[in-house]
Amino acid sequence: MLRLRPLLCQSWRRGFKTFPCAAVEVKNEPILGFEEGSPERAELLKALEDLKGKTEEIPCVVGDEHVWTKDIRYQLCPFNHSHKVAKFCYADKELLNKAILASVAARREWDMRPVQDRAQIFFKAADVISGPKRAEILAKTMIGQGKTVVQAEIDAAPELIDFFRFNAKHAIELEGTQPLDTPGVTNTALYRGLEGFVAAVSPFNFTAIGGNLAGTPAIMGNVVLWKPSDTAMSASYAVYKVLRDCGLPPNIIQFVPADGPVFGDTVTASKDLAGINFTGSVPTFKRLWKQVAQNLDIYKNFPRVGGECGGKNFHFVHSSADIESVVMGTIRSAFEYGGQKCSACSRLYVPDSKWPQIKEQLLAIHRQIKVGDPVEDFSTFFSAVIDDKSFARIKKYLDHAKSSPNLTVIAGGNCDDKKGYFVEPTIIESKDPQDPIMCEEIFGPVLSVYVYPEKNYKEVLHLIDNTSPYALTGAVFSQDQTVIDEAAKTLRNAAGNYYVNDKSTGSVVAQQPFGGARASGTNDKPGGPHYVLRWTSPQMVKQTHVPLTEWKYPYMG
Ligand code: NAD
């Protein structure tokens, strides 16, 4: 297995100042292919076999203690809900408060440790996930979250590994960003963790995101309560255990599965809340932010609130577009992982002149897409959606599509939850560009298409900008540079991750740091160099080496 060891040089100190080496060299983790006969495929098959039919027991971990409360829950396999993947329990308010106290008590010592020491734990964890633990974490992501091999790989291996390595690199390099000294004066920036604890709340759909939400504040010297998603429990716990095995002390990240509102109510009621690092839906994020606002008077600090939320991501097709790129990119973006990526394309705008050709090609591929069990059959393109709630929500949109005079289901449209939460890949043509199906996040394998008169493309760009409250990702397909430039201007605020002649999904850590504005979140760009700044409270220290000998100013005579 390939290892990418970061090149670390020795840091040096002068007074308060620590000068790390100028740059820490890390590279993106390569994506493995899992072809027939490859060693990674053999390891993955073995890990999948080891988990077959098993139910893992996952406690809350507070300090070094494994705690079981009476509130027992189960994570079900999305494509075979009779399989209980994990048994876990919800931390109650009392246990959460205990975790808060323990983390705040551990904070100072952790924060005082040199950033290089903290970073080493994450570099080591990245190596372990790249090597011996890769197959296990992938298998848990496949079975627990219903991902195919490639979707599990890009998430739970390279993305997670890159988050750990690049954020550790950025944390070390940040220490090298120091203010100017003047004769007789040394100025130093100390990058302190936030005073209090950070609540990390993660979504179901990316194993990597949980690791990042909890991990990056910890690299920066913070203590964290990590509430993983119920439906990503098994893979999240595996990541947590790797961090502990790699030297993360107890109380720095505490693993506390909990009922969402109980967790939210408890952390926002603590005077020590220093930050919330959230990824998930808009309603949950708004609820947390409002609670923070309501409780402002009780906090020691103004909590940092970061949230990456949903999207209603677009593909705009101009008449000059390369049709094959449009079709292949749209199929992948809309249907990979059953449309359960925050960046998934769910609205497609096509000129009338090109629609017959694009439609024909989309339908031809649609007939070949296999939806099923991604473990038993590696040719499955995507699997079941995550759970019964998600299934019911998507079904409502399908029912709406079937009954609305503005909408025509041109492919798919059915679902079946007898064995797993299966939804067919669905393509819907909409006569109304403002129909809810064109504006609201569905988070399932549903693609809505609006066909526009070719000559009206400028109006359509404005329409795209104004159709939904989100601004996460979007793509423009055109071979005409004037159109590309025009679209970039009109859509400047319509997406935080904007693609030209490429699909709206697939951002890579450090290459396309991810996030959007408007209702899509605070756009902090995890994976980019600025992200670590969110989780530090710098202190500026001025040390004067020349005694002060006068109280009067010269002009005073
Ligand atoms: P969700 O909002 O249902 O849940 C997210 C997390 O919040 C879960 O851990 C959940 O248990 C917790 N939660 C629920 N209520 C809570 C409360 N009152 N207080 C505290 N925590 C609470 O979202 P989800 O279904 O897990 O994830 C899907 C959503 O996440 C989609 O909207 C998707 O677009 C978004 N997402 C965005 C990004 C991004 O980077 N922008 C990435 C992944 C997912």
PDB file of C-alpha atoms and ligand atoms in Angstrom, residues 201-206 209 227-230 258 260-261 263-265 278-282 284 287-288 308-311 341-342 441 443 472 514 520, ligand 1:
ATOM      1  CA  VAL A 201     -22.325  17.175  14.438  1.00  0.00           C
ATOM      2  CA  SER A 202     -21.932  15.022  11.360  1.00  0.00           C
ATOM      3  CA  PRO A 203     -24.249  13.818   8.568  1.00  0.00           C
ATOM      4  CA  PHE A 204     -24.778  10.277   7.311  1.00  0.00           C
ATOM      5  CA  ASN A 205     -23.516  10.633   3.806  1.00  0.00           C
ATOM      6  CA  PHE A 206     -19.732  10.987   4.152  1.00  0.00           C
ATOM      7  CA  ILE A 209     -16.921  14.552   6.931  1.00  0.00           C
ATOM      8  CA  LYS A 227     -22.124  13.406  17.701  1.00  0.00           C
ATOM      9  CA  PRO A 228     -22.045  11.076  14.710  1.00  0.00           C
ATOM     10  CA  SER A 229     -25.069  10.354  12.558  1.00  0.00           C
ATOM     11  CA  ASP A 230     -27.172   7.329  13.598  1.00  0.00           C
ATOM     12  CA  ALA A 258     -27.237  11.026  20.868  1.00  0.00           C
ATOM     13  CA  GLY A 260     -30.168  15.149  17.677  1.00  0.00           C
ATOM     14  CA  PRO A 261     -32.350  17.610  19.626  1.00  0.00           C
ATOM     15  CA  PHE A 263     -27.537  16.834  21.888  1.00  0.00           C
ATOM     16  CA  GLY A 264     -28.305  20.244  20.396  1.00  0.00           C
ATOM     17  CA  ASP A 265     -30.238  21.417  23.462  1.00  0.00           C
ATOM     18  CA  PHE A 278     -21.914  21.107  11.665  1.00  0.00           C
ATOM     19  CA  THR A 279     -22.724  19.454   8.367  1.00  0.00           C
ATOM     20  CA  GLY A 280     -26.282  18.437   7.549  1.00  0.00           C
ATOM     21  CA  SER A 281     -29.607  19.887   6.576  1.00  0.00           C
ATOM     22  CA  VAL A 282     -30.668  23.526   6.717  1.00  0.00           C
ATOM     23  CA  THR A 284     -31.106  21.412  11.767  1.00  0.00           C
ATOM     24  CA  ARG A 287     -32.257  25.353  14.863  1.00  0.00           C
ATOM     25  CA  LEU A 288     -28.752  25.153  16.339  1.00  0.00           C
ATOM     26  CA  GLU A 308     -22.243  23.164   5.584  1.00  0.00           C
ATOM     27  CA  CYS A 309     -25.777  22.400   4.433  1.00  0.00           C
ATOM     28  CA  GLY A 310     -27.801  21.324   1.441  1.00  0.00           C
ATOM     29  CA  GLY A 311     -27.933  22.177  -2.226  1.00  0.00           C
ATOM     30  CA  LYS A 341     -24.357  13.832  -2.162  1.00  0.00           C
ATOM     31  CA  CYS A 342     -24.865  17.433  -1.170  1.00  0.00           C
ATOM     32  CA  GLU A 441     -33.451  19.574  -2.124  1.00  0.00           C
ATOM     33  CA  PHE A 443     -31.567  14.108  -1.683  1.00  0.00           C
ATOM     34  CA  LEU A 472     -23.694  24.917  -3.236  1.00  0.00           C
ATOM     35  CA  PHE A 514     -15.798  22.573  -0.718  1.00  0.00           C
ATOM     36  CA  SER A 520     -25.966  26.091   1.716  1.00  0.00           C
TER      37      SER A 520
HETATM   38  P1  NAD B   1     -29.539  16.088   9.226  1.00  0.00           P
HETATM   39  O1  NAD B   1     -29.640  17.557   9.373  1.00  0.00           O
HETATM   40  O2  NAD B   1     -30.771  15.285   9.320  1.00  0.00           O
HETATM   41  O3  NAD B   1     -28.567  15.495  10.320  1.00  0.00           O
HETATM   42  C1  NAD B   1     -27.237  15.953  10.472  1.00  0.00           C
HETATM   43  C2  NAD B   1     -26.801  15.667  11.890  1.00  0.00           C
HETATM   44  O4  NAD B   1     -27.525  16.534  12.757  1.00  0.00           O
HETATM   45  C3  NAD B   1     -27.095  14.241  12.354  1.00  0.00           C
HETATM   46  O5  NAD B   1     -26.016  13.804  13.148  1.00  0.00           O
HETATM   47  C4  NAD B   1     -28.353  14.427  13.175  1.00  0.00           C
HETATM   48  O6  NAD B   1     -28.547  13.435  14.149  1.00  0.00           O
HETATM   49  C5  NAD B   1     -28.064  15.772  13.818  1.00  0.00           C
HETATM   50  N1  NAD B   1     -29.205  16.489  14.376  1.00  0.00           N
HETATM   51  C6  NAD B   1     -30.507  16.421  14.018  1.00  0.00           C
HETATM   52  N2  NAD B   1     -31.227  17.295  14.761  1.00  0.00           N
HETATM   53  C7  NAD B   1     -30.365  17.931  15.596  1.00  0.00           C
HETATM   54  C8  NAD B   1     -30.478  18.946  16.579  1.00  0.00           C
HETATM   55  N3  NAD B   1     -31.635  19.501  16.869  1.00  0.00           N
HETATM   56  N4  NAD B   1     -29.370  19.358  17.219  1.00  0.00           N
HETATM   57  C9  NAD B   1     -28.162  18.815  16.932  1.00  0.00           C
HETATM   58  N5  NAD B   1     -27.998  17.859  16.009  1.00  0.00           N
HETATM   59  C10 NAD B   1     -29.066  17.415  15.341  1.00  0.00           C
HETATM   60  O7  NAD B   1     -28.773  15.805   7.850  1.00  0.00           O
HETATM   61  P2  NAD B   1     -28.430  14.386   7.167  1.00  0.00           P
HETATM   62  O8  NAD B   1     -29.692  13.806   6.609  1.00  0.00           O
HETATM   63  O9  NAD B   1     -27.589  13.545   8.054  1.00  0.00           O
HETATM   64  O10 NAD B   1     -27.472  14.844   5.987  1.00  0.00           O
HETATM   65  C11 NAD B   1     -27.982  15.253   4.766  1.00  0.00           C
HETATM   66  C12 NAD B   1     -27.918  16.755   4.620  1.00  0.00           C
HETATM   67  O11 NAD B   1     -26.584  17.173   4.793  1.00  0.00           O
HETATM   68  C13 NAD B   1     -28.333  17.215   3.240  1.00  0.00           C
HETATM   69  O12 NAD B   1     -29.090  18.385   3.340  1.00  0.00           O
HETATM   70  C14 NAD B   1     -26.991  17.476   2.564  1.00  0.00           C
HETATM   71  O13 NAD B   1     -27.060  18.372   1.490  1.00  0.00           O
HETATM   72  C15 NAD B   1     -26.188  18.005   3.707  1.00  0.00           C
HETATM   73  N6  NAD B   1     -24.754  17.859   3.479  1.00  0.00           N
HETATM   74  C16 NAD B   1     -24.043  18.973   3.163  1.00  0.00           C
HETATM   75  C17 NAD B   1     -22.684  18.883   2.919  1.00  0.00           C
HETATM   76  C18 NAD B   1     -21.870  20.108   2.571  1.00  0.00           C
HETATM   77  O14 NAD B   1     -20.666  20.028   2.610  1.00  0.00           O
HETATM   78  N7  NAD B   1     -22.493  21.226   2.245  1.00  0.00           N
HETATM   79  C19 NAD B   1     -22.055  17.640   2.984  1.00  0.00           C
HETATM   80  C20 NAD B   1     -22.812  16.526   3.310  1.00  0.00           C
HETATM   81  C21 NAD B   1     -24.164  16.647   3.561  1.00  0.00           C
END
